[in-house]
PDB file of C-alpha atoms in Angstrom:
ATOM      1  CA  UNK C 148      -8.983 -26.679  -2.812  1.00 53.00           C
ATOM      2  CA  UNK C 149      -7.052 -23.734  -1.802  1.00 67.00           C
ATOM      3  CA  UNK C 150      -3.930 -23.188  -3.453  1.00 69.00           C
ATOM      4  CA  UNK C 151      -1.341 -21.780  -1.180  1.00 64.00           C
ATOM      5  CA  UNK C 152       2.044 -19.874  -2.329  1.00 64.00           C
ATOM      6  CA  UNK C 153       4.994 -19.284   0.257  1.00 54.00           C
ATOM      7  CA  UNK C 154       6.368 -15.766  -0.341  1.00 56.00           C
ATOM      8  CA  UNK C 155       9.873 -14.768   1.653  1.00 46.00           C
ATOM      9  CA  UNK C 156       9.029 -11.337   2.847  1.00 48.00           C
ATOM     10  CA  UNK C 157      11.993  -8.628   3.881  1.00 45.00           C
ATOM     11  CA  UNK C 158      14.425 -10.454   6.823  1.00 38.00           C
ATOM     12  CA  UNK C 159      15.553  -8.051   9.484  1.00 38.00           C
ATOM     13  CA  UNK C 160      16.530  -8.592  13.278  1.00 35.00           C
ATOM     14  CA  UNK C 161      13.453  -8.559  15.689  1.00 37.00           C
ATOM     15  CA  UNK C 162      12.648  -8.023  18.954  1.00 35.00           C
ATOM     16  CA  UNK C 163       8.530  -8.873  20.355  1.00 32.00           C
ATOM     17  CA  UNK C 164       6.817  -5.567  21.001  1.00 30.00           C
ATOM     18  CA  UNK C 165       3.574  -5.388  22.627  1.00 28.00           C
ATOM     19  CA  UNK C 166       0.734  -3.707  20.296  1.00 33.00           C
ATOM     20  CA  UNK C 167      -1.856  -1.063  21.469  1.00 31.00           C
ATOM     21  CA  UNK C 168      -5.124  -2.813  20.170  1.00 28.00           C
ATOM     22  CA  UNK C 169      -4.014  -5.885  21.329  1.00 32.00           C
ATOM     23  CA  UNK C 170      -2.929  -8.247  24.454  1.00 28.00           C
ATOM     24  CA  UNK C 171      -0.894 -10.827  22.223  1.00 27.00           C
ATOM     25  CA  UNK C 172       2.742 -10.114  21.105  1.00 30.00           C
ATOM     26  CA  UNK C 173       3.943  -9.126  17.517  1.00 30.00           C
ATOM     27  CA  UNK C 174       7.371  -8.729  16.061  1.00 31.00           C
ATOM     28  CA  UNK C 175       9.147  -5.447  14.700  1.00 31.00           C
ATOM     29  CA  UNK C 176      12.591  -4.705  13.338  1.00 32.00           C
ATOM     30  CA  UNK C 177      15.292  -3.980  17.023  1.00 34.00           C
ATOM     31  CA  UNK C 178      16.147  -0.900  14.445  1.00 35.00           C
ATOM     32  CA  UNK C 179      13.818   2.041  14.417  1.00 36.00           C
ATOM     33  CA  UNK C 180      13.824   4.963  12.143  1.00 37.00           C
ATOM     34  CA  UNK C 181      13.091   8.512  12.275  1.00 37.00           C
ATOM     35  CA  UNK C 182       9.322   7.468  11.264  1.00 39.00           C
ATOM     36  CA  UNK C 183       8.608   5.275  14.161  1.00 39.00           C
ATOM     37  CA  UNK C 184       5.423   4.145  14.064  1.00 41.00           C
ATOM     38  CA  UNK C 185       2.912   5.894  15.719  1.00 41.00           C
ATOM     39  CA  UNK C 186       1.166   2.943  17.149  1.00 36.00           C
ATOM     40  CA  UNK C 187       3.657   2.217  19.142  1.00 37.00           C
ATOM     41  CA  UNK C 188       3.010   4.012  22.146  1.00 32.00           C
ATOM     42  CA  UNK C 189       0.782   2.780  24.916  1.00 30.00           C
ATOM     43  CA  UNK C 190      -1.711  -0.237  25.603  1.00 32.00           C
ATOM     44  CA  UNK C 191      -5.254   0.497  24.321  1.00 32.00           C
ATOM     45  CA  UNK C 192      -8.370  -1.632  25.617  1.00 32.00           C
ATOM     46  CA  UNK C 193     -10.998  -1.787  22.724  1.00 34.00           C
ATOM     47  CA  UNK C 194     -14.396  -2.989  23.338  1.00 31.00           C
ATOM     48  CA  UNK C 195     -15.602  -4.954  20.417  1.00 34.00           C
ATOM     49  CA  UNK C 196     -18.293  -7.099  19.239  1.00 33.00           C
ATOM     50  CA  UNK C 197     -15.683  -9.855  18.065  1.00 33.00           C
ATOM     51  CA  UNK C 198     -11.908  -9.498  18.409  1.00 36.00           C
ATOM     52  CA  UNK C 199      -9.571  -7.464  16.655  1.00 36.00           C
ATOM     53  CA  UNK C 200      -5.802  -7.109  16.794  1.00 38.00           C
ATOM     54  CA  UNK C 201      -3.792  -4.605  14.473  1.00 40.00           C
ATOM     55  CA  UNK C 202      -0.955  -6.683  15.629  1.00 45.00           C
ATOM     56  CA  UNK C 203       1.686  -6.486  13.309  1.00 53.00           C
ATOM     57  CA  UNK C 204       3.158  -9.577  11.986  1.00 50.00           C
ATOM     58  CA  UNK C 205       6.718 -10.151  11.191  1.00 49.00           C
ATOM     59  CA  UNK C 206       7.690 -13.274  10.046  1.00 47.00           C
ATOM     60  CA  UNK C 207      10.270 -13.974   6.904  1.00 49.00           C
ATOM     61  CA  UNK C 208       8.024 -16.038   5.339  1.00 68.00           C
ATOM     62  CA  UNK C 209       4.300 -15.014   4.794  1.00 78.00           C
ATOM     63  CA  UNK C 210       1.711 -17.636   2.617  1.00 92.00           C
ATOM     64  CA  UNK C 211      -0.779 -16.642   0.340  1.00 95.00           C
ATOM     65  CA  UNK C 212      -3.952 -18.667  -0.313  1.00 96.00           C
ATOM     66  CA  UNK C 213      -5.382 -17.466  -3.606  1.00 97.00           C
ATOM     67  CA  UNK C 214      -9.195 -18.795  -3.404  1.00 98.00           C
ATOM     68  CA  UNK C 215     -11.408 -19.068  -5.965  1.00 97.00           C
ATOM     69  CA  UNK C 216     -10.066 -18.885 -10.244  1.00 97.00           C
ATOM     70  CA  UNK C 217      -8.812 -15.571 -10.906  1.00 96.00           C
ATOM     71  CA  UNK C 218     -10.688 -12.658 -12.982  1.00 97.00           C
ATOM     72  CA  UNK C 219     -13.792 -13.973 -11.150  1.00 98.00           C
ATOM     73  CA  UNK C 220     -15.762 -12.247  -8.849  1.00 98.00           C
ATOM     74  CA  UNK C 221     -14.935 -14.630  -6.094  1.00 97.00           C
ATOM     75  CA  UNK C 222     -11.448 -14.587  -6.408  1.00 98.00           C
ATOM     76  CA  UNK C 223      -9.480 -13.588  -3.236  1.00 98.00           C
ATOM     77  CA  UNK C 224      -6.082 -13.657  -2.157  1.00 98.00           C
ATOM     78  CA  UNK C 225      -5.618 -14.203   1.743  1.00 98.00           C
ATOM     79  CA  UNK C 226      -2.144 -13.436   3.792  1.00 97.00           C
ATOM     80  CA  UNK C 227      -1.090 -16.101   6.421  1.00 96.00           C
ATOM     81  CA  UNK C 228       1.134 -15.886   9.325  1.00 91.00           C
ATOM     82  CA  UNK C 229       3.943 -18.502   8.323  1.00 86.00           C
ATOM     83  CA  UNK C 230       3.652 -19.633  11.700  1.00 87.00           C
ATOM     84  CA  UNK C 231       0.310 -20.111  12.579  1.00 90.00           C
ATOM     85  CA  UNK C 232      -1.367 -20.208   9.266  1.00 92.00           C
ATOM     86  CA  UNK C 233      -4.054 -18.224  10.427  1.00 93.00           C
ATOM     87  CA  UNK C 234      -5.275 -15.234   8.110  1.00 95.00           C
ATOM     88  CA  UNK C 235      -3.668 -12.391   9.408  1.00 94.00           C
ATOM     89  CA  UNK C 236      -4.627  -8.608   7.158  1.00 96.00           C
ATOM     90  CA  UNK C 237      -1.815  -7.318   4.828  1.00 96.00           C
ATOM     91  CA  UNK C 238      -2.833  -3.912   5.662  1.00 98.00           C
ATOM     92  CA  UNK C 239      -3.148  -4.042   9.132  1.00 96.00           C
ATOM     93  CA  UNK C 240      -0.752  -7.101  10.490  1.00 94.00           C
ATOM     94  CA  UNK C 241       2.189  -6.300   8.325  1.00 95.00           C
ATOM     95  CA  UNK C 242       4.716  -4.141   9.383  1.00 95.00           C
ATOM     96  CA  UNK C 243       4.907  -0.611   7.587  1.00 97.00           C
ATOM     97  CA  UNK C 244       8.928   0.212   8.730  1.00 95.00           C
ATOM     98  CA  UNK C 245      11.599  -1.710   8.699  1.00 94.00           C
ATOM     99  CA  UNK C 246      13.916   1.041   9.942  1.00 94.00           C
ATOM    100  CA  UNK C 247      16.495   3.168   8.161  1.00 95.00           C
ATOM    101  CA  UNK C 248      14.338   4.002   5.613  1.00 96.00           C
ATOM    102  CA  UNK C 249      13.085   0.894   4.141  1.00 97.00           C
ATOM    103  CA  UNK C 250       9.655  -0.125   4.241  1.00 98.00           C
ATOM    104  CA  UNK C 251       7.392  -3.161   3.607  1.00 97.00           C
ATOM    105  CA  UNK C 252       5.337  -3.144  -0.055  1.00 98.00           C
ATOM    106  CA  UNK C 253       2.460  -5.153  -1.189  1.00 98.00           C
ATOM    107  CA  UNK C 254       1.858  -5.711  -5.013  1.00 98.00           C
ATOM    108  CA  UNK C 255      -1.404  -5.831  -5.975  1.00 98.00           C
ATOM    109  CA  UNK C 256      -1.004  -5.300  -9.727  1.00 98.00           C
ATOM    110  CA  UNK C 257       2.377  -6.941 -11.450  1.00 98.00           C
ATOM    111  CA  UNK C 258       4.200  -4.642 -13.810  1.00 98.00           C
ATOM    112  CA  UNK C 259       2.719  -5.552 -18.010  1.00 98.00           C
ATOM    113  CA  UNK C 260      -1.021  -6.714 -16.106  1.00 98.00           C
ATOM    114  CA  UNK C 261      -3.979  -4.527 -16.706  1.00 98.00           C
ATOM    115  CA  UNK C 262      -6.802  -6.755 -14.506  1.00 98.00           C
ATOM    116  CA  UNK C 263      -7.553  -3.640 -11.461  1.00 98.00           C
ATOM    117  CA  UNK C 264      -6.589  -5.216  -8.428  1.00 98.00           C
ATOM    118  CA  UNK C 265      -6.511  -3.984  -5.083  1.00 98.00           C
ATOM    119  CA  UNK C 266      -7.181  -5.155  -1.252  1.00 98.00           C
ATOM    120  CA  UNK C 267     -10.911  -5.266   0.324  1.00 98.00           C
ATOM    121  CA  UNK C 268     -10.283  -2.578   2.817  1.00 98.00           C
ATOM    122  CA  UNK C 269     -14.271  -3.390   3.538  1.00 98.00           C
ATOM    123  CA  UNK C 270     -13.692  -7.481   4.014  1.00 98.00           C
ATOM    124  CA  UNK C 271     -12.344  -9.187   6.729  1.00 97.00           C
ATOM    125  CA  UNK C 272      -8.665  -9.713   6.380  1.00 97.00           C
ATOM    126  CA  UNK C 273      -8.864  -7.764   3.648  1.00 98.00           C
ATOM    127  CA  UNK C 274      -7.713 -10.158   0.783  1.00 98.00           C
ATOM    128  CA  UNK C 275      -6.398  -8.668  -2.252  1.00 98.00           C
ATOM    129  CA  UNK C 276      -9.243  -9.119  -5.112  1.00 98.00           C
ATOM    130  CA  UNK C 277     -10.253  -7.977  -8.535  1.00 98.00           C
ATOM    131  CA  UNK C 278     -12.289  -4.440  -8.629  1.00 98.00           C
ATOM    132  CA  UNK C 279     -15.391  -4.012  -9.823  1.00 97.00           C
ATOM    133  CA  UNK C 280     -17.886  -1.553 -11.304  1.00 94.00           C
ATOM    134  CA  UNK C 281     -21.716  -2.094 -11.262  1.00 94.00           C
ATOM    135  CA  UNK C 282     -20.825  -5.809 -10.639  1.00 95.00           C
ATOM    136  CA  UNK C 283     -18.485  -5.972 -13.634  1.00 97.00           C
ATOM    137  CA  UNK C 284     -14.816  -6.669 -13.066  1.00 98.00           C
ATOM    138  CA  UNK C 285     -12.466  -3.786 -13.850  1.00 98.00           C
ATOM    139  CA  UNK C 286      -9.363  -3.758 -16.456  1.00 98.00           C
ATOM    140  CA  UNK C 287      -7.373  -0.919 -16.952  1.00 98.00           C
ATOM    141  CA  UNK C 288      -7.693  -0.005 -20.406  1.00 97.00           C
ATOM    142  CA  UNK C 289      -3.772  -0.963 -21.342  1.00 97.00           C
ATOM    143  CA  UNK C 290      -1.163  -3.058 -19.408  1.00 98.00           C
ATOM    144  CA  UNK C 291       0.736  -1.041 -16.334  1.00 98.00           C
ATOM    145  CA  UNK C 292       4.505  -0.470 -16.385  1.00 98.00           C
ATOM    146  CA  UNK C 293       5.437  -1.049 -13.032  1.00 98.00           C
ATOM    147  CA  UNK C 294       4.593  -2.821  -9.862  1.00 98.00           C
ATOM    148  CA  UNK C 295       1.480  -1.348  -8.057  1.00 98.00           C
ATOM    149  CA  UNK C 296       0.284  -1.723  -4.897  1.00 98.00           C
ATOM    150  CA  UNK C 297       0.365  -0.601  -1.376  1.00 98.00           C
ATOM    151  CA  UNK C 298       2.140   0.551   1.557  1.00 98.00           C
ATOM    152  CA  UNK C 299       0.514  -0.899   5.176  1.00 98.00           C
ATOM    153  CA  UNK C 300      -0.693   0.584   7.706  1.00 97.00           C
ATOM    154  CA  UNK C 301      -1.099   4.130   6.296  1.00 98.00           C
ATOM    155  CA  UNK C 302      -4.774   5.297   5.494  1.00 98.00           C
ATOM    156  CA  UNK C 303      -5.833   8.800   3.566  1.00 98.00           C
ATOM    157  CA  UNK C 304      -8.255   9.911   6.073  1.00 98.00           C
ATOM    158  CA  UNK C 305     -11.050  11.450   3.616  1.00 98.00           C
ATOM    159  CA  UNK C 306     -11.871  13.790   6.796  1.00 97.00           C
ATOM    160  CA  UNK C 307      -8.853  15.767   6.596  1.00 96.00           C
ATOM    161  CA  UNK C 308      -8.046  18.274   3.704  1.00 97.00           C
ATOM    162  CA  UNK C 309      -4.325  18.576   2.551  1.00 97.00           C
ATOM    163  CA  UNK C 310      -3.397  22.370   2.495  1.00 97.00           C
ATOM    164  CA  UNK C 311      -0.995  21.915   0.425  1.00 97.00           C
ATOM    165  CA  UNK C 312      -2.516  20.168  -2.633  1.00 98.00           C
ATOM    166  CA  UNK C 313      -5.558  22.426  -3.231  1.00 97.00           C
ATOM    167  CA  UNK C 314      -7.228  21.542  -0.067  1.00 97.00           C
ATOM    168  CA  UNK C 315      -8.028  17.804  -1.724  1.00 98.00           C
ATOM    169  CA  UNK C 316      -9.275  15.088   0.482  1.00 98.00           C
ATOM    170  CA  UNK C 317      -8.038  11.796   1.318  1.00 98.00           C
ATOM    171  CA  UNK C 318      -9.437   9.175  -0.666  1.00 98.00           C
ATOM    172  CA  UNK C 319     -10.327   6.244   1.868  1.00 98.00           C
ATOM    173  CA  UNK C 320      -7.433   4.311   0.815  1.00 98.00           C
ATOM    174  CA  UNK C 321      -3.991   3.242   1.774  1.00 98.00           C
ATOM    175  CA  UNK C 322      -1.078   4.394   0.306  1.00 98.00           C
ATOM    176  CA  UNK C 323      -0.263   3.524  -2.983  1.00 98.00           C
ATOM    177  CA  UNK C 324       2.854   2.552  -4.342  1.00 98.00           C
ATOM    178  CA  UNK C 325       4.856   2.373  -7.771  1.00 99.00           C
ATOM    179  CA  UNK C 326       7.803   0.427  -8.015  1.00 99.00           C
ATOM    180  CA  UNK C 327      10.159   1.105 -10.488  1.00 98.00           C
ATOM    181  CA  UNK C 328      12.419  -1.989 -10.404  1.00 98.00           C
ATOM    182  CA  UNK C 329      13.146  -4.518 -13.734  1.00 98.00           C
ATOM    183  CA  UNK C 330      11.226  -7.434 -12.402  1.00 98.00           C
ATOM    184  CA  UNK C 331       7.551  -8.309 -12.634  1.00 98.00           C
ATOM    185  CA  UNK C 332       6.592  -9.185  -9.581  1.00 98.00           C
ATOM    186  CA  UNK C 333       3.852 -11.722  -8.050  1.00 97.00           C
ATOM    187  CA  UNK C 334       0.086 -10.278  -6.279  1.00 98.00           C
ATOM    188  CA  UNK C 335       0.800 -10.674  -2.888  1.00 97.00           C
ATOM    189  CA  UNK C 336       4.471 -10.646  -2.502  1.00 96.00           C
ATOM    190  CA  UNK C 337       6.032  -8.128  -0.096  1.00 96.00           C
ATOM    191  CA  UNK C 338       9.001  -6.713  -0.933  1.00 97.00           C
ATOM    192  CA  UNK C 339      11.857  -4.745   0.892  1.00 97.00           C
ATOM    193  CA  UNK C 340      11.486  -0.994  -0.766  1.00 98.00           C
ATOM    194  CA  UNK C 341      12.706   2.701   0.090  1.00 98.00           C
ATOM    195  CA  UNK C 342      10.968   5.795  -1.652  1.00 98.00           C
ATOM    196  CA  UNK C 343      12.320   7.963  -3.711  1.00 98.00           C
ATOM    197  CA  UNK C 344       9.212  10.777  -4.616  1.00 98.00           C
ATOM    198  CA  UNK C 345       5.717  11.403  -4.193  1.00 98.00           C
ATOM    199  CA  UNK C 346       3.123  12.369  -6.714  1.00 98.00           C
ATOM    200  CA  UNK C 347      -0.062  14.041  -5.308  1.00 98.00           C
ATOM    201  CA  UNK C 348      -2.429  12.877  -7.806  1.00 98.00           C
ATOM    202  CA  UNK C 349      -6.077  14.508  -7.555  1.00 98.00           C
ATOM    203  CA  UNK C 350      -8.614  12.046  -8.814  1.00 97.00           C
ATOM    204  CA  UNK C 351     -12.615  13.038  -8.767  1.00 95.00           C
ATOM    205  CA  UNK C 352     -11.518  15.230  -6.180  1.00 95.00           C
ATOM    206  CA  UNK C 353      -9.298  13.591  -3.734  1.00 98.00           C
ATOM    207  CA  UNK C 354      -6.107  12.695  -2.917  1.00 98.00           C
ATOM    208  CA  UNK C 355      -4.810   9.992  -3.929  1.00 98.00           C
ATOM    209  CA  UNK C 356      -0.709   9.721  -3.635  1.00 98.00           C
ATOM    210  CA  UNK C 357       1.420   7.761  -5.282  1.00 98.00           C
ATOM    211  CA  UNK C 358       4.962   7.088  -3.855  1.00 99.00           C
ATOM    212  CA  UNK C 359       7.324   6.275  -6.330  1.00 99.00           C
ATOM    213  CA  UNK C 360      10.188   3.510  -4.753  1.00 99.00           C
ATOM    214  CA  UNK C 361      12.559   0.896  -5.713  1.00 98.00           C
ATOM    215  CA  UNK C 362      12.627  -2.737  -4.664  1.00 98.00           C
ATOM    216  CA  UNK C 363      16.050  -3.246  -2.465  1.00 98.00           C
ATOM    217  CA  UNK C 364      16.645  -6.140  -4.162  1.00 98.00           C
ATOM    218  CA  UNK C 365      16.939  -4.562  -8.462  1.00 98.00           C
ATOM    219  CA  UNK C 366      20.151  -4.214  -9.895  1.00 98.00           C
ATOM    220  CA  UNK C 367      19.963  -0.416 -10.140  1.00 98.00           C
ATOM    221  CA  UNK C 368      18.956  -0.035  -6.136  1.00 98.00           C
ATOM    222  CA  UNK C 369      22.165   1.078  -5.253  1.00 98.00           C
ATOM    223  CA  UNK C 370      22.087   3.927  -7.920  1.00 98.00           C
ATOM    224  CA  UNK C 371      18.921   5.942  -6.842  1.00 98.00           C
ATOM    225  CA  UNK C 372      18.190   7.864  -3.512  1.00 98.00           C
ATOM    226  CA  UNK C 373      16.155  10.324  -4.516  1.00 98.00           C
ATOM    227  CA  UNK C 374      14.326  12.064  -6.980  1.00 98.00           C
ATOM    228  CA  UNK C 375      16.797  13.415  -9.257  1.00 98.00           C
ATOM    229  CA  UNK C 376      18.346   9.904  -9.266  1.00 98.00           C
ATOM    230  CA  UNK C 377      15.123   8.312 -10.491  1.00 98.00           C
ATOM    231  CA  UNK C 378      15.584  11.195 -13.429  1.00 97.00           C
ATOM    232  CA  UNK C 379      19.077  10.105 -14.328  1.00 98.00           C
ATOM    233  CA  UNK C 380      19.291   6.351 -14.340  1.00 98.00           C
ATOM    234  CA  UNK C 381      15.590   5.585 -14.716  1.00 98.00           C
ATOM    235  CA  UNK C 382      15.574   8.889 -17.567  1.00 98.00           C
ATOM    236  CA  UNK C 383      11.465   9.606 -18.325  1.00 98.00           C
ATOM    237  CA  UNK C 384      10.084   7.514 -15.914  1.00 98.00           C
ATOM    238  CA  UNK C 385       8.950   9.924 -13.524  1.00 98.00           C
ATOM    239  CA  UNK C 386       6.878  11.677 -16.188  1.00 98.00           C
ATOM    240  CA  UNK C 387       5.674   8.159 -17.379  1.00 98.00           C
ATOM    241  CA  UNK C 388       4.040   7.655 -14.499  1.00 98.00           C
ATOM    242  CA  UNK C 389       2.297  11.010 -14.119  1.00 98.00           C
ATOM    243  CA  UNK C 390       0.634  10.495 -18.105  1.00 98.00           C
ATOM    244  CA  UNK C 391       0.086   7.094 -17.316  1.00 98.00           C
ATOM    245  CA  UNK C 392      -2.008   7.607 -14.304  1.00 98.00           C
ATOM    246  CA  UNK C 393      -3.256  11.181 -15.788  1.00 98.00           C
ATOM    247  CA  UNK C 394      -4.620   9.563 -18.622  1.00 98.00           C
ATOM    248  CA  UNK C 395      -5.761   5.936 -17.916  1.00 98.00           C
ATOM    249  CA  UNK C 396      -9.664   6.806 -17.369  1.00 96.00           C
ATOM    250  CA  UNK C 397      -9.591   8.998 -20.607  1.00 97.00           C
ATOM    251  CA  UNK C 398     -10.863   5.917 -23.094  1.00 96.00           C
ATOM    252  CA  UNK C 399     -13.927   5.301 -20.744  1.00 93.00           C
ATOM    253  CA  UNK C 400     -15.077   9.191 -21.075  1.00 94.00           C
ATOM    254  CA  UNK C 401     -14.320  10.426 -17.794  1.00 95.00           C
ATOM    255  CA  UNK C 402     -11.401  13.549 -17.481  1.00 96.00           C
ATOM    256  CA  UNK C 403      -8.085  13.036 -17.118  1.00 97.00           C
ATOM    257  CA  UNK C 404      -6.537  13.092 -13.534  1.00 98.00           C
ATOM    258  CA  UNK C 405      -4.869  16.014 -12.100  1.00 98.00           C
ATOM    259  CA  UNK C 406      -1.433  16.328 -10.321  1.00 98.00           C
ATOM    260  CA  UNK C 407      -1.023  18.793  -7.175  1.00 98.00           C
ATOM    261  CA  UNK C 408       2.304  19.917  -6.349  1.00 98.00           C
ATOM    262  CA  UNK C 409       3.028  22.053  -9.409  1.00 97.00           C
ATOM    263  CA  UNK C 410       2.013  18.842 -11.511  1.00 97.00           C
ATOM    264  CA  UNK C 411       6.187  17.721 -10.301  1.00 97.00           C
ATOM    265  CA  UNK C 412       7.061  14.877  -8.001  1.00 98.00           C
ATOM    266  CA  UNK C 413       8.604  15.732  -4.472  1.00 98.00           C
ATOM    267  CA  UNK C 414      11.467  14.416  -3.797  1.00 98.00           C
ATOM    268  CA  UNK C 415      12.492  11.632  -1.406  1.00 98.00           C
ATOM    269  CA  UNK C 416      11.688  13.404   2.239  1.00 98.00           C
ATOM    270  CA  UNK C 417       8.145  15.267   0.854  1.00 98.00           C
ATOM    271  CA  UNK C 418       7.462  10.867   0.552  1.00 98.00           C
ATOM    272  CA  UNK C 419       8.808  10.264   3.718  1.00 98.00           C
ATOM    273  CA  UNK C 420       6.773  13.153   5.213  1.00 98.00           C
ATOM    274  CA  UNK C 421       3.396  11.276   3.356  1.00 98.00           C
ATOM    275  CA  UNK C 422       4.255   8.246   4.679  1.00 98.00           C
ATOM    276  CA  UNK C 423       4.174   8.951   8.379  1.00 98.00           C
ATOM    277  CA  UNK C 424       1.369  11.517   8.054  1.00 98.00           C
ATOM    278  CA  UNK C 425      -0.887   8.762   6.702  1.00 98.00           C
ATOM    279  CA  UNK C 426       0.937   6.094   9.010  1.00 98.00           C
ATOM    280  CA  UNK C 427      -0.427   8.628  11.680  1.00 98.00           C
ATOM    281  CA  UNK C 428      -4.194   8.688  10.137  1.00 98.00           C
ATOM    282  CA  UNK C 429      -3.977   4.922  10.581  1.00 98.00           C
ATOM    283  CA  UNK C 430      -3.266   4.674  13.900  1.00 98.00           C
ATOM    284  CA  UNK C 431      -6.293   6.644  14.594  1.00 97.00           C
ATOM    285  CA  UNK C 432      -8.800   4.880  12.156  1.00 98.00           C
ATOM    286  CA  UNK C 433      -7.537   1.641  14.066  1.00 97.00           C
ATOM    287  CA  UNK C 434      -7.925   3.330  17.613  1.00 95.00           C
ATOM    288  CA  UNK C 435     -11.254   4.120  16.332  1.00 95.00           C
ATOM    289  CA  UNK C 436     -10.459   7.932  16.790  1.00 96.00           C
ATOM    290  CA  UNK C 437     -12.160   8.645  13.175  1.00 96.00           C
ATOM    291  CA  UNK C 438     -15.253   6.788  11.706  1.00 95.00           C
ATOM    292  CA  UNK C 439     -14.148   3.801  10.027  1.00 97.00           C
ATOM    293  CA  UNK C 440     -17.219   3.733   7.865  1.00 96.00           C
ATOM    294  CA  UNK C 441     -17.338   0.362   5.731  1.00 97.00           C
ATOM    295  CA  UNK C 442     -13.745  -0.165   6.092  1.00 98.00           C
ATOM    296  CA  UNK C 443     -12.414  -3.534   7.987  1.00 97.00           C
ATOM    297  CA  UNK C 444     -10.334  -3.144  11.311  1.00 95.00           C
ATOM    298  CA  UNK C 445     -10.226  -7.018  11.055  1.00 86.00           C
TER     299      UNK C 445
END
C-alpha cells in the first residue's frame, strides 16, 4: 500500500481565478506582485488527445503518496490536491507566486542527502523520483548542504540562448533552487521562500540557474534580503555553493562546472528577473507555443 504524508504548504488569502488551459477553476493568492504570472491572461482552448489542465492548485494542505521503497527504480513520489485527492503535477498545478515577493518551493533533495533526486518532467504528474544513469540510480558523490529543489512553473527553454551568460542554452529543466535555511527539510514539502541571488551555472553547455533563497519560516529570515545579506549573516555560503556545484562531477572524471556572470552571484532582482523570464518560457511550453519534446504537460 501507498503510504501517504500530509504536508501544510504556504497559507495566503485566495480568490478562484479561471486558468488559460483549462475550463475548471483554481485558486491564487487576492495579492499579486510585480511578477504576475504570465498565464494569467486570457482563456486558451487546447485540443488534446486526453485532457490536460495547468490549473494551478492552491490548497494549505497538499498530500504526498510516496510509492514504491525508496532508492529503487520504482520509487515515486506523487502530489495530491488535499481536497480531491486526485494527483495533481507539482510543477505545473502548484502555484509559482504568492505575491510580494514570496514564492512556492519544492524540495527534492533534503539538506546532508546525497541520493540525486528530481521530478519526471517526462511522466505524467511528474512525481519526484530518484535519477538515473544507464539504468543505475544516481548519488551525488558527497552529502548536499542545503535544501534543493525547484521552483514551479518556470521552464529553461533549451531553444533560447541567454545573451548574457555566454550565449548558453536552457537546459530543459525548471528552475532550481537552494535554500539556505537551518532545517533539513522533507522530499516533497513546499515551503514559503523569497530569493535572495542567482548563480548562472554553465553545465555541458547550458544553463542551468540556481536561485539561492531562504525559507520564510528560519530563524535568520528576517535578517537577509539580498545578496550582500546572505554574505554577512550566512558568511561563505554563497561561495559554498558555487564549489559545491562547480566541483560535484569532478570524482566521476567529467570537468568541473562553470559559472557565467563573472563566476559572482546577482543579487536579489537579477533572481527575480530569472524567475519571471523562465515563468514566461513556461507559459509558452504549456500553451504549446515551443516543442515540448518528451516533457509532460500532464
Amino acid at each position: 500500500m501507498a503510504a501517504t504524508r500530509v504536508l501544510t504548504a504556504a497559507a495566503a488569502t485566495t480568490q478562484p481565478t479561471s486558468c488559460f488551459l483549462s475550463k475548471r477553476a483554481f485558486l491564487l493568492p487576492a495579492k499579486t506582485s510585480s511578477l504576475a504570472l504570465s498565464f494569467n491572461r486570457r482563456p486558451l482552448v487546447l485540443k488534446s488527445k486526453r485532457p490536460f489542465s495547468c490549473s494551478a492548485i492552491y490548497n494549505p494542505q497538499t498530500k504526498v503518496q510516496e510509492e514504491g521503497q525508496s532508492e529503487t527504480l520504482d520509487y515515486r513520489v506523487f502530489f495530491l490536491d488535499g481536497g480531491s485527492g486526485k494527483k495533481v503535477s507539482p510543477w505545473h498545478d502548484i502555484p509559482l507566486t504568492l505575491g510580494d515577493g514570496v514564492f512556492n518551493f519544492i524540495v527534492e533533495i533534503p539538506k546532508e542527502s546525497k541520493a540525486k533526486m528530481e521530478v519526471a518532467t517526462d511522466e505524467d504528474y511528474t512525481p519526484i523520483k530518484q535519477d538515473t544513469k544507464k539504468g543505475k540510480l544516481r548519488y551525488y558523490p558527497y552529502n548536499i548542504n542545503w535544501n534543493y529543489g525547484l521552483l514551479p512553473q518556470t521552464w529553461e527553454d533549451p531553444s533560447q540562448a541567454n545573451p548574457e551568460v555566454e550565449g548558453a542554452f536552457g537546459d530543459n529543466d525548471p528552475v532550481d533552487v537552494v535554500e539556505i535555511g537551518e532545517a533539513q527539510r522533507k522530499i516533497g514539502e513546499v515551503l514559503k521562500i523569497k530569493p535572495l541571488a542567482a548563480l548562472a551555472m554553465i553545465d555541458e553547455g547550458e544553463l542551468d540557474w540556481k536561485i539561492v533563497a531562504i525559507s520564510l519560516d528560519d530563524p535568520k529570515a528576517h535578517l537577509v534580503n539580498d545578496v550582500d545579506d546572505v554574505e554577512k549573516h550566512f558568511p561563505g555560503t554563497l561561495t559554498a555553493i558555487r564549489d559545491w556545484f562547480r566541483d560535484y562531477k569532478i570524482p566521476d572524471g567529467k570537468p568541473a562546472n562553470r559559472f557565467g556572470l563573472g563566476d559572482k552571484p546577482a543579487n536579489k532582482d537579477y533572481a527575480l528577473k530569472i524567475i519571471h523570464e523562465t515563468n514566461e518560457s513556461w507559459a509558452k511550453l504549456v500553451k504549446r507555443s515551443v516543442d515540448a519534446g518528451d516533457l509532460s504537460l500532464f
